[in-house]
Amino acid sequence: MASYDQVIIGGGLSGLAAGIRLARFGYKVLILEKHAIAGGLNSYYYRQGRLLETGLHAMTNYAPPVSKSAPLNRLFRQLKLSRKKFLTHQQLRSTIYFPDGHALSFSNDLELLRGEVARLFPGSINRFNSLVELIDRYDPFVNRPWRSAKDRLHELLDNERLLNMLLWPLMMYGNCNEHDMDFDQFVIMFQAVFLEGFFRPAGNIKDFLDLLLGHYRALGGEIRFRAPVKHFAIVDKQVNTVVLESGEEIAAGQVISTVGYPATLQFMASESGPAETAGYRGRMSFIEIINILPSEYRKKIRSDETIIFYNLDEPFDYCCPDEAVNVNCGVICFPDNFHDLAPGAEFQLRVTHPANYQVWKSYAPEEYATMKKLWADRSAGKVGEIIGNYREKVLYQDVFTPTTIEKFTGKANGAIYGSPIKLKEGTTPLANLFVAGTDQGYLGIVGAMLSGVTMVNKHIFKEN
Amino acid sequence: MTRDEIKDVILEIIQDIDEDGEVENLNADEPLRDQLDLDSMDFLDIVMELRKRYQLQIPEGDYPELASLASCVNYLEPRLKDV
Ligand SMILES: Cc1cc2nc3c(=O)[nH]c(=O)nc-3n(C[C@H](O)[C@H](O)[C@H](O)COP(=O)(O)OP(=O)(O)OC[C@H]3O[C@@H](n4cnc5c(N)ncnc54)[C@H](O)[C@@H]3O)c2cc1C
């Protein structure tokens, strides 16, 4: 039987980062990935000769290479990757768009947002400045119990509209809870988005994944694709072997699971019955519509920003919609709109809306295809009201739904941000099993990678 | 290993962790952390690198012994004398 110091389940960003960290210090490590390629939620596929990215709108936590203590640069040092050779493109400018013409723009320079708040909410600017100071000094990584960000922001800002406008992008890019958000998670996301900011790596997500994979392999790490894990053989409250769908068994000293806690509980369940996963199944899922448009159409629509986070619902509520999709709110992303990107013959417009997994799951195959078309059309109608009509100009369109996400990443209910309960410590009932990635608690691309690194440092390096 | 050799190893490890860390002018008695702008995650890498190279296990309680270059050498000298 093959035997490893550590087996990592999942070759997404958290699994790759954990693997690099272990391989770097000479551990014998194996990543098991269900799919034929790496990346998980942040991966890519080909349609009509085009490479389409599944996750990346923007990476958060921008920092120039000189800021040594910034999370992005610490991450690169931990992975022994050169930050200087990693080329980035910063966002142009993004906007939070609410009813009554309320709009706040922000960029990677906090002063833009500060000026916008002063302009739109003159009575609240002092309170906003105090909030920024508080967040600047605040360490969100101390393990505190869940606290309502809304309640805290009511106290701090005393302005319902402003607090909702600030919450909206942070929720869309990193909140597993409906209606409200953990205050610590709010701070993590505020730092990542408003204080640090958005960027894209040069090239595409495949280049980034290839960089990580190449580095991992060069350090001696092994990865197996098309190797879905089925369950664990457990002896004395420890994972003894990891059993694949194929029946093959692999012995592991320690196991790190990045597939989410519901799926991890299934691996731990005895033959006799399914695991109790209800409390860990998140409800926030999304639909994503990728539109390819001809370059000359750029000037015909509002397309000079990087991302528009819009909400037209009153009252504002971040939640799973009752219908298949809520097109009244969403994210409009222009992945070509980052500094110093050469314009191509086409440009992309990606739109994300909250979506209901149960509704999508209930459709029969033909109905599913029809509903994808229908909702993409409704989306274009609504988004067109904000940026101008583009519906007839779409050269190519692809749609993925909560069920696509569940199918390709194993995330229960297609819940991108995973369980509403986070396992911040990363420990499980089994002494040698740890969780990293989405259900440990750090979200997004940089977050997932930091989670992989942190869990290895904490549970493997410091213990051994 | 001699004290000088141990010192060189530590400097080499630091250089390896931090692509633009300036190790030439380090004051041996001052905390490395203050001079190099490194954090606890980086310090763990020194421990891990020593483990990888010399199979040396440094318990977490001993990490403070690695605070300055001089204290590193003092701590490692008996532990690396046969290397
Ligand atoms: C549409 C969309 C847009 C996004 N946009 C952004 C963005 O702009 N910026 C940002 O920072 N983040 C974004 N994200 C979020 C980001 O992609 C995730 O937070 C991050 O990639 C999560 O990484 P992970 O390693 O925790 O999980 P995953 O990526 O889910 O990795 C888990 C891996 O485990 C594998 N797996 C599952 N089951 C098994 C099994 N039984 N055996 C073996 N392997 C298995 C899966 O195939 C997968 O590769 C977006 C996500 C989506 C879906």
Coordinates of C-alpha atoms and ligand atoms in Angstrom, one line a residue:
Chain A
M1 CA 0.0 0.0 0.0
A2 CA 1.3 3.5 -0.8
S3 CA 2.0 5.5 2.3
Y4 CA 2.5 9.2 2.9
D5 CA 3.3 11.5 5.8
Q6 CA 0.3 13.6 4.7
V7 CA -2.5 13.2 2.3
I8 CA -4.4 16.3 1.3
I9 CA -7.9 15.9 -0.1
G10 CA -8.6 18.5 -2.8
G11 CA -6.3 20.2 -5.3
G12 CA -8.0 23.6 -5.0
L13 CA -6.1 26.7 -3.8
S14 CA -6.0 25.7 -0.1
G15 CA -4.9 22.2 -0.9
L16 CA -2.1 23.3 -3.3
A17 CA -0.9 25.9 -0.7
A18 CA -0.8 23.3 2.1
G19 CA 1.0 20.8 -0.2
I20 CA 3.7 23.3 -1.2
R21 CA 4.3 24.2 2.4
L22 CA 4.7 20.5 3.4
A23 CA 6.8 19.5 0.4
R24 CA 9.1 22.5 1.0
F25 CA 10.2 21.1 4.2
G26 CA 10.8 17.6 3.0
Y27 CA 7.5 15.8 4.0
K28 CA 6.3 13.1 1.7
V29 CA 2.9 14.5 0.6
L30 CA 0.2 13.5 -1.8
I31 CA -2.7 15.6 -3.0
L32 CA -5.8 13.7 -4.2
E33 CA -8.0 15.6 -6.6
K34 CA -11.3 14.4 -7.9
H35 CA -11.1 16.2 -11.2
A36 CA -8.8 16.1 -14.2
I37 CA -7.3 19.5 -13.4
A38 CA -6.5 21.6 -10.3
G39 CA -8.0 24.7 -9.0
G40 CA -11.4 23.7 -7.6
L41 CA -13.7 26.7 -7.4
N42 CA -11.0 28.7 -9.1
S43 CA -10.3 26.8 -12.2
Y44 CA -10.9 27.0 -15.9
Y45 CA -12.4 25.2 -18.9
Y46 CA -12.4 25.5 -22.6
R47 CA -15.3 26.4 -24.9
Q48 CA -14.9 27.0 -28.6
G49 CA -11.2 27.4 -28.2
R50 CA -11.5 30.0 -25.5
L51 CA -10.2 29.5 -22.0
L52 CA -12.9 30.5 -19.5
E53 CA -12.1 31.1 -15.9
T54 CA -14.6 29.8 -13.4
G55 CA -13.9 31.8 -10.3
L56 CA -11.5 34.7 -10.7
H57 CA -13.1 38.1 -10.9
A58 CA -10.3 39.7 -8.9
M59 CA -7.9 38.6 -6.3
T60 CA -8.2 40.5 -3.0
N61 CA -5.4 41.7 -0.7
Y62 CA -3.3 43.7 -3.2
A63 CA 0.0 44.8 -1.8
P64 CA 3.2 46.0 -3.5
P65 CA 6.2 43.7 -3.0
V66 CA 7.8 46.1 -0.5
S67 CA 5.1 45.7 2.1
K68 CA 6.6 42.7 3.8
S69 CA 4.0 42.2 6.4
A70 CA 1.0 42.3 4.0
P71 CA -0.9 39.0 3.8
L72 CA -0.2 38.6 0.1
N73 CA 3.5 38.9 0.6
R74 CA 3.6 36.8 3.7
L75 CA 1.8 34.1 1.7
F76 CA 4.4 34.2 -1.0
R77 CA 7.2 33.9 1.4
Q78 CA 5.6 31.0 3.1
L79 CA 5.2 29.3 -0.2
K80 CA 8.8 30.2 -1.2
L81 CA 7.5 31.9 -4.3
S82 CA 9.1 35.0 -5.5
R83 CA 6.7 37.9 -5.1
K84 CA 8.9 40.1 -7.2
K85 CA 8.5 37.8 -10.2
F86 CA 4.8 37.6 -9.7
L87 CA 3.3 40.3 -12.0
T88 CA 0.1 41.9 -11.0
H89 CA -2.5 44.2 -12.6
Q90 CA -4.4 46.5 -10.2
Q91 CA -8.0 47.3 -10.6
L92 CA -9.1 50.5 -12.2
R93 CA -12.0 51.5 -10.0
S94 CA -15.1 49.7 -8.7
T95 CA -18.5 51.0 -7.7
I96 CA -21.2 50.0 -5.1
Y97 CA -24.5 50.9 -6.7
F98 CA -27.7 51.2 -4.6
P99 CA -31.2 52.6 -5.2
D100 CA -31.9 56.4 -5.4
G101 CA -28.7 57.0 -7.3
H102 CA -26.6 56.2 -4.3
A103 CA -23.2 55.1 -5.6
L104 CA -19.8 54.8 -3.9
S105 CA -16.6 54.2 -5.9
F106 CA -13.5 52.7 -4.5
S107 CA -10.1 51.7 -5.8
N108 CA -6.9 50.4 -4.2
D109 CA -6.4 53.9 -2.8
L110 CA -8.6 54.3 0.3
E111 CA -8.8 58.0 -0.3
L112 CA -11.2 57.5 -3.2
L113 CA -13.7 55.7 -1.0
R114 CA -13.1 58.2 1.9
G115 CA -13.9 61.1 -0.5
E116 CA -17.0 59.3 -1.8
V117 CA -18.3 58.7 1.7
A118 CA -17.7 62.3 2.5
R119 CA -19.6 63.4 -0.6
L120 CA -22.6 61.1 -0.2
F121 CA -22.8 60.8 3.6
P122 CA -21.2 64.1 4.8
G123 CA -22.8 63.6 8.3
S124 CA -21.1 60.1 8.6
I125 CA -17.6 60.8 7.4
N126 CA -16.1 61.2 10.9
R127 CA -17.7 57.9 12.0
F128 CA -16.4 56.2 8.8
N129 CA -12.9 57.5 9.6
S130 CA -13.1 56.1 13.1
L131 CA -14.3 52.7 11.7
V132 CA -11.3 52.7 9.3
E133 CA -9.0 53.4 12.3
L134 CA -10.6 50.7 14.3
I135 CA -10.2 48.2 11.5
D136 CA -6.6 49.2 10.9
R137 CA -5.7 48.2 14.5
Y138 CA -8.0 45.2 14.8
D139 CA -6.7 41.6 14.7
P140 CA -9.6 39.5 13.3
F141 CA -7.7 36.3 13.6
V142 CA -8.1 36.0 17.4
N143 CA -10.6 33.2 17.9
R144 CA -13.7 35.1 19.0
P145 CA -17.3 33.9 18.9
W146 CA -19.6 35.0 16.1
R147 CA -20.8 38.6 16.5
S148 CA -23.3 40.5 14.3
A149 CA -21.5 42.9 12.0
K150 CA -24.8 44.7 11.4
D151 CA -25.3 45.4 15.1
R152 CA -21.7 46.6 15.5
L153 CA -21.9 48.8 12.4
H154 CA -25.2 50.3 13.6
E155 CA -23.3 51.4 16.7
L156 CA -20.2 52.6 14.8
L157 CA -21.7 54.2 11.8
D158 CA -25.3 55.0 12.7
N159 CA -26.3 55.1 9.1
E160 CA -28.3 52.2 7.6
R161 CA -27.7 53.0 4.0
L162 CA -23.9 53.5 4.4
L163 CA -23.5 50.3 6.4
N164 CA -25.4 48.3 3.8
M165 CA -23.4 49.7 1.0
L166 CA -20.2 48.8 2.7
L167 CA -21.4 45.3 3.6
W168 CA -22.6 44.4 0.1
P169 CA -19.4 43.8 -1.7
L170 CA -17.8 42.3 1.3
M171 CA -20.7 39.9 1.7
M172 CA -20.7 39.0 -2.0
Y173 CA -16.9 38.2 -1.9
G174 CA -16.8 36.4 1.4
N175 CA -19.8 35.7 3.6
C176 CA -21.3 32.3 4.2
N177 CA -24.1 33.6 6.4
E178 CA -27.4 34.9 5.1
H179 CA -28.7 38.4 6.3
D180 CA -25.7 39.3 8.4
M181 CA -22.0 38.6 8.7
D182 CA -19.6 37.8 11.5
F183 CA -17.9 41.0 12.5
D184 CA -14.4 39.5 12.4
Q185 CA -15.1 38.2 8.9
F186 CA -16.3 41.7 8.0
V187 CA -13.0 43.1 9.2
I188 CA -11.0 40.5 7.2
M189 CA -12.9 41.4 4.1
F190 CA -12.8 45.2 4.7
Q191 CA -9.0 44.9 5.0
A192 CA -8.8 42.6 1.9
V193 CA -11.1 44.7 -0.3
F194 CA -11.1 48.4 0.8
L195 CA -7.7 48.7 2.5
E196 CA -5.7 46.4 0.3
G197 CA -7.7 46.0 -2.9
F198 CA -8.3 44.1 -6.1
F199 CA -5.8 42.9 -8.7
R200 CA -5.3 40.2 -11.2
P201 CA -2.2 38.1 -11.7
A202 CA -0.7 38.6 -15.2
G203 CA -1.9 35.9 -17.5
N204 CA -4.9 33.8 -16.6
I205 CA -5.9 31.4 -13.7
K206 CA -4.3 28.5 -15.6
D207 CA -0.9 30.3 -15.5
F208 CA -1.3 30.8 -11.8
L209 CA -2.3 27.2 -11.1
D210 CA 0.5 26.0 -13.3
L211 CA 2.9 28.1 -11.3
L212 CA 1.7 26.5 -8.1
L213 CA 1.6 23.0 -9.5
G214 CA 5.1 23.3 -11.0
H215 CA 6.5 24.6 -7.8
Y216 CA 4.8 21.9 -5.7
R217 CA 6.2 19.1 -8.0
A218 CA 9.6 20.7 -8.1
L219 CA 9.7 20.5 -4.3
G220 CA 8.9 16.8 -4.5
G221 CA 5.1 16.9 -3.9
E222 CA 2.9 14.4 -5.7
I223 CA -0.7 15.0 -7.0
R224 CA -3.1 12.5 -8.5
F225 CA -6.0 13.7 -10.6
R226 CA -9.3 11.8 -11.1
A227 CA -8.7 10.3 -7.7
P228 CA -11.9 11.0 -5.7
V229 CA -11.8 10.0 -2.1
K230 CA -14.7 7.9 -0.8
H231 CA -14.1 7.4 2.9
F232 CA -11.7 6.8 5.7
A233 CA -10.7 3.6 7.4
I234 CA -10.6 4.8 11.0
V235 CA -8.6 3.1 13.8
D236 CA -8.5 4.4 17.4
K237 CA -10.1 7.8 16.4
Q238 CA -7.4 8.4 13.7
V239 CA -7.6 8.1 10.0
N240 CA -5.6 5.0 9.2
T241 CA -6.1 4.9 5.4
V242 CA -7.8 7.0 2.9
V243 CA -10.0 5.0 0.6
L244 CA -10.6 6.1 -3.0
E245 CA -13.8 5.6 -5.0
S246 CA -11.8 3.0 -7.0
G247 CA -11.3 1.0 -3.8
E248 CA -7.6 1.8 -3.6
E249 CA -6.3 2.4 -0.1
I250 CA -3.6 4.9 0.8
A251 CA -2.0 5.1 4.3
A252 CA -1.6 8.6 5.7
G253 CA 0.1 9.9 8.9
Q254 CA -2.1 13.0 8.8
V255 CA -4.9 14.1 6.6
I256 CA -5.9 17.6 5.5
S257 CA -9.4 17.9 3.9
T258 CA -10.2 20.9 1.8
V259 CA -13.5 19.6 0.4
G260 CA -15.7 21.2 2.9
Y261 CA -17.0 19.9 6.2
P262 CA -20.2 18.1 5.0
A263 CA -18.2 16.0 2.5
T264 CA -15.5 15.4 5.2
L265 CA -18.1 14.2 7.6
Q266 CA -19.3 11.7 4.9
F267 CA -15.7 10.4 4.7
M268 CA -15.8 9.8 8.4
A269 CA -19.3 8.3 8.5
S270 CA -19.5 4.6 9.3
E271 CA -20.8 2.1 6.7
S272 CA -24.0 1.9 8.7
G273 CA -25.4 5.3 8.0
P274 CA -25.0 8.8 6.5
A275 CA -23.4 11.6 8.6
E276 CA -25.4 14.4 10.2
T277 CA -24.4 17.3 8.0
A278 CA -27.4 19.6 8.1
G279 CA -26.0 22.4 10.2
Y280 CA -22.9 22.6 8.0
R281 CA -24.7 22.9 4.7
G282 CA -24.5 26.6 3.6
R283 CA -27.2 28.3 1.6
M284 CA -25.4 31.1 -0.2
S285 CA -24.9 30.0 -3.8
F286 CA -24.7 31.9 -7.0
I287 CA -25.2 31.8 -10.7
E288 CA -22.5 33.2 -13.0
I289 CA -23.1 34.3 -16.5
I290 CA -20.0 34.8 -18.7
N291 CA -20.6 37.0 -21.7
I292 CA -18.1 37.6 -24.5
L293 CA -18.6 40.8 -26.4
P294 CA -16.9 42.4 -29.4
S295 CA -14.3 45.0 -28.4
E296 CA -15.9 47.8 -30.4
Y297 CA -19.0 47.5 -28.2
R298 CA -17.1 48.6 -25.2
K299 CA -17.8 52.3 -25.9
K300 CA -21.5 51.7 -26.2
I301 CA -21.9 50.6 -22.6
R302 CA -20.7 51.7 -19.2
S303 CA -17.6 49.7 -19.1
D304 CA -14.8 51.8 -17.6
E305 CA -14.9 50.2 -14.1
T306 CA -13.5 46.9 -12.9
I307 CA -16.4 45.7 -10.8
I308 CA -19.9 47.1 -10.1
F309 CA -21.6 45.7 -7.0
Y310 CA -25.3 46.6 -7.5
N311 CA -28.3 46.2 -5.3
L312 CA -31.8 47.4 -6.2
D313 CA -33.7 45.6 -3.5
E314 CA -35.4 47.6 -0.7
P315 CA -34.7 46.6 2.0
F316 CA -31.3 45.3 1.2
D317 CA -30.8 41.7 2.2
Y318 CA -28.0 39.3 1.4
C319 CA -29.8 35.9 1.2
C320 CA -30.7 32.9 -0.8
P321 CA -33.6 34.0 -3.0
D322 CA -36.9 32.2 -3.1
E323 CA -36.8 32.1 -6.8
A324 CA -34.1 30.5 -8.9
V325 CA -32.1 33.7 -9.1
N326 CA -32.3 37.2 -7.8
V327 CA -31.4 39.6 -10.6
N328 CA -32.1 42.6 -8.5
C329 CA -28.7 42.4 -7.1
G330 CA -25.4 41.1 -8.4
V331 CA -21.8 41.7 -9.3
I332 CA -20.9 43.0 -12.8
C333 CA -17.3 42.3 -13.5
F334 CA -15.1 43.3 -16.4
P335 CA -12.0 41.0 -16.1
D336 CA -10.3 43.0 -18.9
N337 CA -10.4 46.2 -16.9
F338 CA -7.3 46.1 -14.9
H339 CA -4.3 48.5 -15.3
D340 CA -1.9 47.7 -18.2
L341 CA -3.9 45.0 -19.8
A342 CA -3.7 45.1 -23.6
P343 CA -7.2 45.2 -25.1
G344 CA -8.1 42.2 -27.2
A345 CA -10.6 41.7 -30.1
E346 CA -13.2 40.7 -27.5
F347 CA -14.0 41.6 -23.9
Q348 CA -15.7 39.8 -21.1
L349 CA -18.6 40.7 -19.0
R350 CA -19.2 38.4 -16.1
V351 CA -22.3 38.7 -14.0
T352 CA -23.0 36.9 -10.7
H353 CA -26.3 36.8 -8.8
P354 CA -27.4 35.0 -5.6
A355 CA -29.2 31.8 -6.7
N356 CA -31.3 29.1 -5.0
Y357 CA -29.7 25.6 -5.1
Q358 CA -32.9 23.7 -4.3
V359 CA -34.8 25.3 -7.2
W360 CA -31.9 24.6 -9.7
K361 CA -31.6 21.0 -8.3
S362 CA -35.3 20.4 -8.9
Y363 CA -35.2 21.0 -12.7
A364 CA -35.3 18.1 -15.1
P365 CA -32.4 18.2 -17.7
E366 CA -34.4 20.0 -20.6
E367 CA -36.0 22.4 -18.1
Y368 CA -32.6 23.1 -16.7
A369 CA -31.2 24.2 -20.0
T370 CA -34.3 26.4 -20.7
M371 CA -34.1 28.0 -17.2
K372 CA -30.4 28.8 -17.8
K373 CA -31.4 30.7 -20.9
L374 CA -34.3 32.4 -19.3
W375 CA -32.4 33.7 -16.3
A376 CA -29.4 34.8 -18.4
D377 CA -31.9 36.8 -20.4
R378 CA -33.5 38.4 -17.3
S379 CA -30.0 39.1 -16.0
A380 CA -29.1 40.9 -19.2
G381 CA -32.3 42.9 -19.0
K382 CA -31.6 44.1 -15.4
V383 CA -27.8 44.6 -15.8
G384 CA -28.6 46.5 -19.1
E385 CA -30.6 49.0 -17.0
I386 CA -27.4 49.9 -15.2
I387 CA -24.7 49.7 -17.9
G388 CA -26.7 49.9 -21.1
N389 CA -28.1 47.2 -23.3
Y390 CA -25.7 44.5 -24.5
R391 CA -28.0 41.5 -24.9
E392 CA -28.0 41.3 -28.7
K393 CA -24.2 41.8 -29.0
V394 CA -23.2 38.7 -27.0
L395 CA -20.9 36.6 -29.2
Y396 CA -20.7 33.8 -26.7
Q397 CA -22.4 33.1 -23.4
D398 CA -22.0 30.4 -20.8
V399 CA -23.9 30.0 -17.5
F400 CA -23.0 28.1 -14.5
T401 CA -25.4 27.4 -11.6
P402 CA -25.4 26.2 -8.0
T403 CA -25.7 22.6 -9.3
T404 CA -22.7 23.1 -11.6
I405 CA -20.7 24.3 -8.6
E406 CA -21.7 21.3 -6.5
K407 CA -21.0 18.9 -9.4
F408 CA -17.5 20.2 -10.1
T409 CA -16.2 21.0 -6.6
G410 CA -18.2 18.8 -4.3
K411 CA -19.3 21.9 -2.3
A412 CA -22.6 20.8 -0.6
N413 CA -25.6 22.9 -2.0
G414 CA -23.1 24.7 -4.3
A415 CA -22.4 26.9 -1.3
I416 CA -19.3 28.7 -2.5
Y417 CA -18.5 30.1 0.9
G418 CA -19.3 26.8 2.6
S419 CA -20.7 26.1 6.0
P420 CA -22.4 28.8 8.1
I421 CA -20.4 27.4 11.0
K422 CA -16.6 27.7 10.6
L423 CA -14.1 25.4 12.2
K424 CA -11.6 28.1 12.9
E425 CA -9.2 25.8 14.7
G426 CA -9.3 23.4 11.8
T427 CA -9.5 20.4 14.1
T428 CA -12.0 17.5 13.9
P429 CA -13.1 14.6 16.1
L430 CA -10.2 12.6 14.5
A431 CA -6.8 13.4 16.0
N432 CA -4.9 13.3 12.7
L433 CA -7.5 14.9 10.5
F434 CA -7.6 18.7 9.9
V435 CA -9.8 20.9 7.6
A436 CA -8.5 23.8 5.6
G437 CA -10.0 26.1 3.0
T438 CA -13.5 27.3 2.8
D439 CA -14.9 25.6 5.9
Q440 CA -12.0 26.5 8.1
G441 CA -12.9 30.0 7.6
Y442 CA -10.7 32.0 5.3
L443 CA -12.5 32.8 2.0
G444 CA -11.5 33.8 -1.5
I445 CA -8.4 32.9 -3.4
V446 CA -5.8 34.5 -1.1
G447 CA -7.8 33.4 1.9
A448 CA -8.0 29.8 0.9
M449 CA -4.2 29.7 0.4
L450 CA -3.6 31.4 3.7
S451 CA -5.8 28.8 5.3
G452 CA -3.8 25.9 3.8
V453 CA -0.6 27.5 5.0
T454 CA -1.9 28.3 8.5
M455 CA -3.3 24.9 9.2
V456 CA -0.1 23.2 8.2
N457 CA 2.0 25.5 10.4
K458 CA -0.4 25.1 13.3
H459 CA -1.2 21.4 13.3
I460 CA 1.7 19.7 11.5
F461 CA 4.8 21.8 12.0
K462 CA 4.3 22.9 15.5
E463 CA 3.1 19.5 16.8
N464 CA 5.7 17.2 15.2
Chain B
M1 CA 29.8 22.7 13.6
T2 CA 31.7 25.6 15.0
R3 CA 30.0 28.8 16.2
D4 CA 31.0 30.5 13.0
E5 CA 29.6 27.8 10.8
I6 CA 26.3 27.8 12.7
K7 CA 26.1 31.6 12.3
D8 CA 26.6 31.2 8.5
V9 CA 23.9 28.5 8.3
I10 CA 21.4 30.8 10.1
L11 CA 22.2 33.7 7.8
E12 CA 21.9 31.5 4.8
I13 CA 18.5 30.2 6.0
I14 CA 17.3 33.8 6.6
Q15 CA 18.4 34.9 3.2
D16 CA 16.6 32.0 1.7
I17 CA 13.4 32.9 3.5
D18 CA 13.4 36.5 2.7
E19 CA 14.5 37.4 -0.9
D20 CA 15.6 40.9 0.1
G21 CA 16.6 40.5 3.7
E22 CA 19.8 42.3 4.4
V23 CA 21.8 40.0 6.6
E24 CA 25.3 41.6 6.3
N25 CA 24.9 44.2 9.0
L26 CA 22.9 42.4 11.6
N27 CA 23.6 43.1 15.2
A28 CA 24.2 39.7 16.8
D29 CA 22.6 40.7 20.1
E30 CA 19.5 42.5 18.8
P31 CA 16.3 40.5 18.1
L32 CA 16.3 39.4 14.5
R33 CA 12.7 40.2 14.2
D34 CA 13.2 43.9 14.7
Q35 CA 16.1 44.1 12.3
L36 CA 14.6 42.1 9.5
D37 CA 10.9 42.9 9.6
L38 CA 10.0 39.2 9.8
D39 CA 7.0 37.8 11.7
S40 CA 6.3 34.6 13.6
M41 CA 5.4 32.7 10.5
D42 CA 8.9 33.5 9.1
F43 CA 10.5 32.3 12.3
L44 CA 8.8 29.0 12.1
D45 CA 10.6 28.6 8.8
I46 CA 14.0 28.8 10.5
V47 CA 12.9 26.0 12.8
M48 CA 11.5 23.9 10.0
E49 CA 14.7 24.4 7.9
L50 CA 16.9 23.3 10.8
R51 CA 14.6 20.3 11.1
K52 CA 14.9 19.4 7.5
R53 CA 18.6 19.9 7.3
Y54 CA 19.8 18.4 10.6
Q55 CA 16.7 16.4 11.8
L56 CA 16.8 18.8 14.8
Q57 CA 13.5 19.0 16.7
I58 CA 13.0 22.3 18.4
P59 CA 10.0 22.3 20.8
E60 CA 7.7 25.4 20.6
G61 CA 8.7 26.4 24.1
D62 CA 12.3 26.9 22.9
Y63 CA 11.5 29.3 20.1
P64 CA 12.4 32.3 22.2
E65 CA 16.0 31.0 22.2
L66 CA 16.2 31.8 18.5
A67 CA 15.4 35.5 19.0
S68 CA 18.8 36.9 18.2
L69 CA 21.7 35.7 16.1
A70 CA 23.9 35.2 19.3
S71 CA 21.2 33.4 21.1
C72 CA 20.6 31.1 18.1
V73 CA 24.3 30.2 18.1
N74 CA 24.3 29.5 21.8
Y75 CA 21.2 27.4 21.6
L76 CA 22.4 25.4 18.5
E77 CA 26.0 24.9 19.4
P78 CA 25.6 21.9 21.7
R79 CA 22.8 20.5 19.5
L80 CA 24.8 20.6 16.3
K81 CA 28.2 19.7 17.7
D82 CA 28.3 16.4 15.9
V83 CA 27.2 17.7 12.6
Ligands
LIG1 C1 -18.2 32.1 -9.6 C2 -17.1 32.3 -8.5 C3 -16.4 33.5 -8.5 C4 -15.4 33.7 -7.5 N1 -14.7 34.8 -7.6 C5 -13.7 35.0 -6.7 C6 -12.9 36.2 -6.9 O1 -13.1 37.0 -7.7 N2 -11.9 36.4 -6.0 C7 -11.7 35.5 -5.0 O2 -10.7 35.7 -4.2 N3 -12.4 34.4 -4.8 C8 -13.4 34.1 -5.7 N4 -14.1 33.0 -5.6 C9 -13.9 32.1 -4.4 C10 -12.7 31.3 -4.4 O3 -12.8 30.6 -5.7 C11 -12.8 30.2 -3.3 O4 -13.0 30.9 -2.1 C12 -11.5 29.4 -3.2 O5 -11.0 29.0 -4.5 C13 -11.7 28.2 -2.3 O6 -10.7 27.3 -2.4 P1 -10.7 25.9 -1.5 O7 -9.4 25.3 -1.7 O8 -11.1 26.2 -0.1 O9 -11.9 25.0 -2.1 P2 -12.1 24.4 -3.5 O10 -11.6 25.2 -4.6 O11 -13.5 24.0 -3.5 O12 -11.2 23.1 -3.5 C14 -11.6 21.8 -3.1 C15 -11.1 20.7 -4.1 O13 -11.5 19.4 -3.6 C16 -11.8 18.6 -4.7 N5 -12.7 17.5 -4.2 C17 -14.0 17.6 -3.9 N6 -14.4 16.4 -3.4 C18 -13.4 15.5 -3.5 C19 -13.2 14.2 -3.3 N7 -14.2 13.4 -2.8 N8 -11.9 13.6 -3.5 C20 -10.9 14.4 -3.9 N9 -11.1 15.7 -4.2 C21 -12.3 16.3 -4.0 C22 -12.6 19.6 -5.6 O14 -12.6 19.1 -7.0 C23 -11.7 20.9 -5.5 O15 -10.6 20.9 -6.4 C24 -15.1 32.7 -6.5 C25 -15.8 31.5 -6.6 C26 -16.8 31.3 -7.6 C27 -17.4 29.9 -7.7

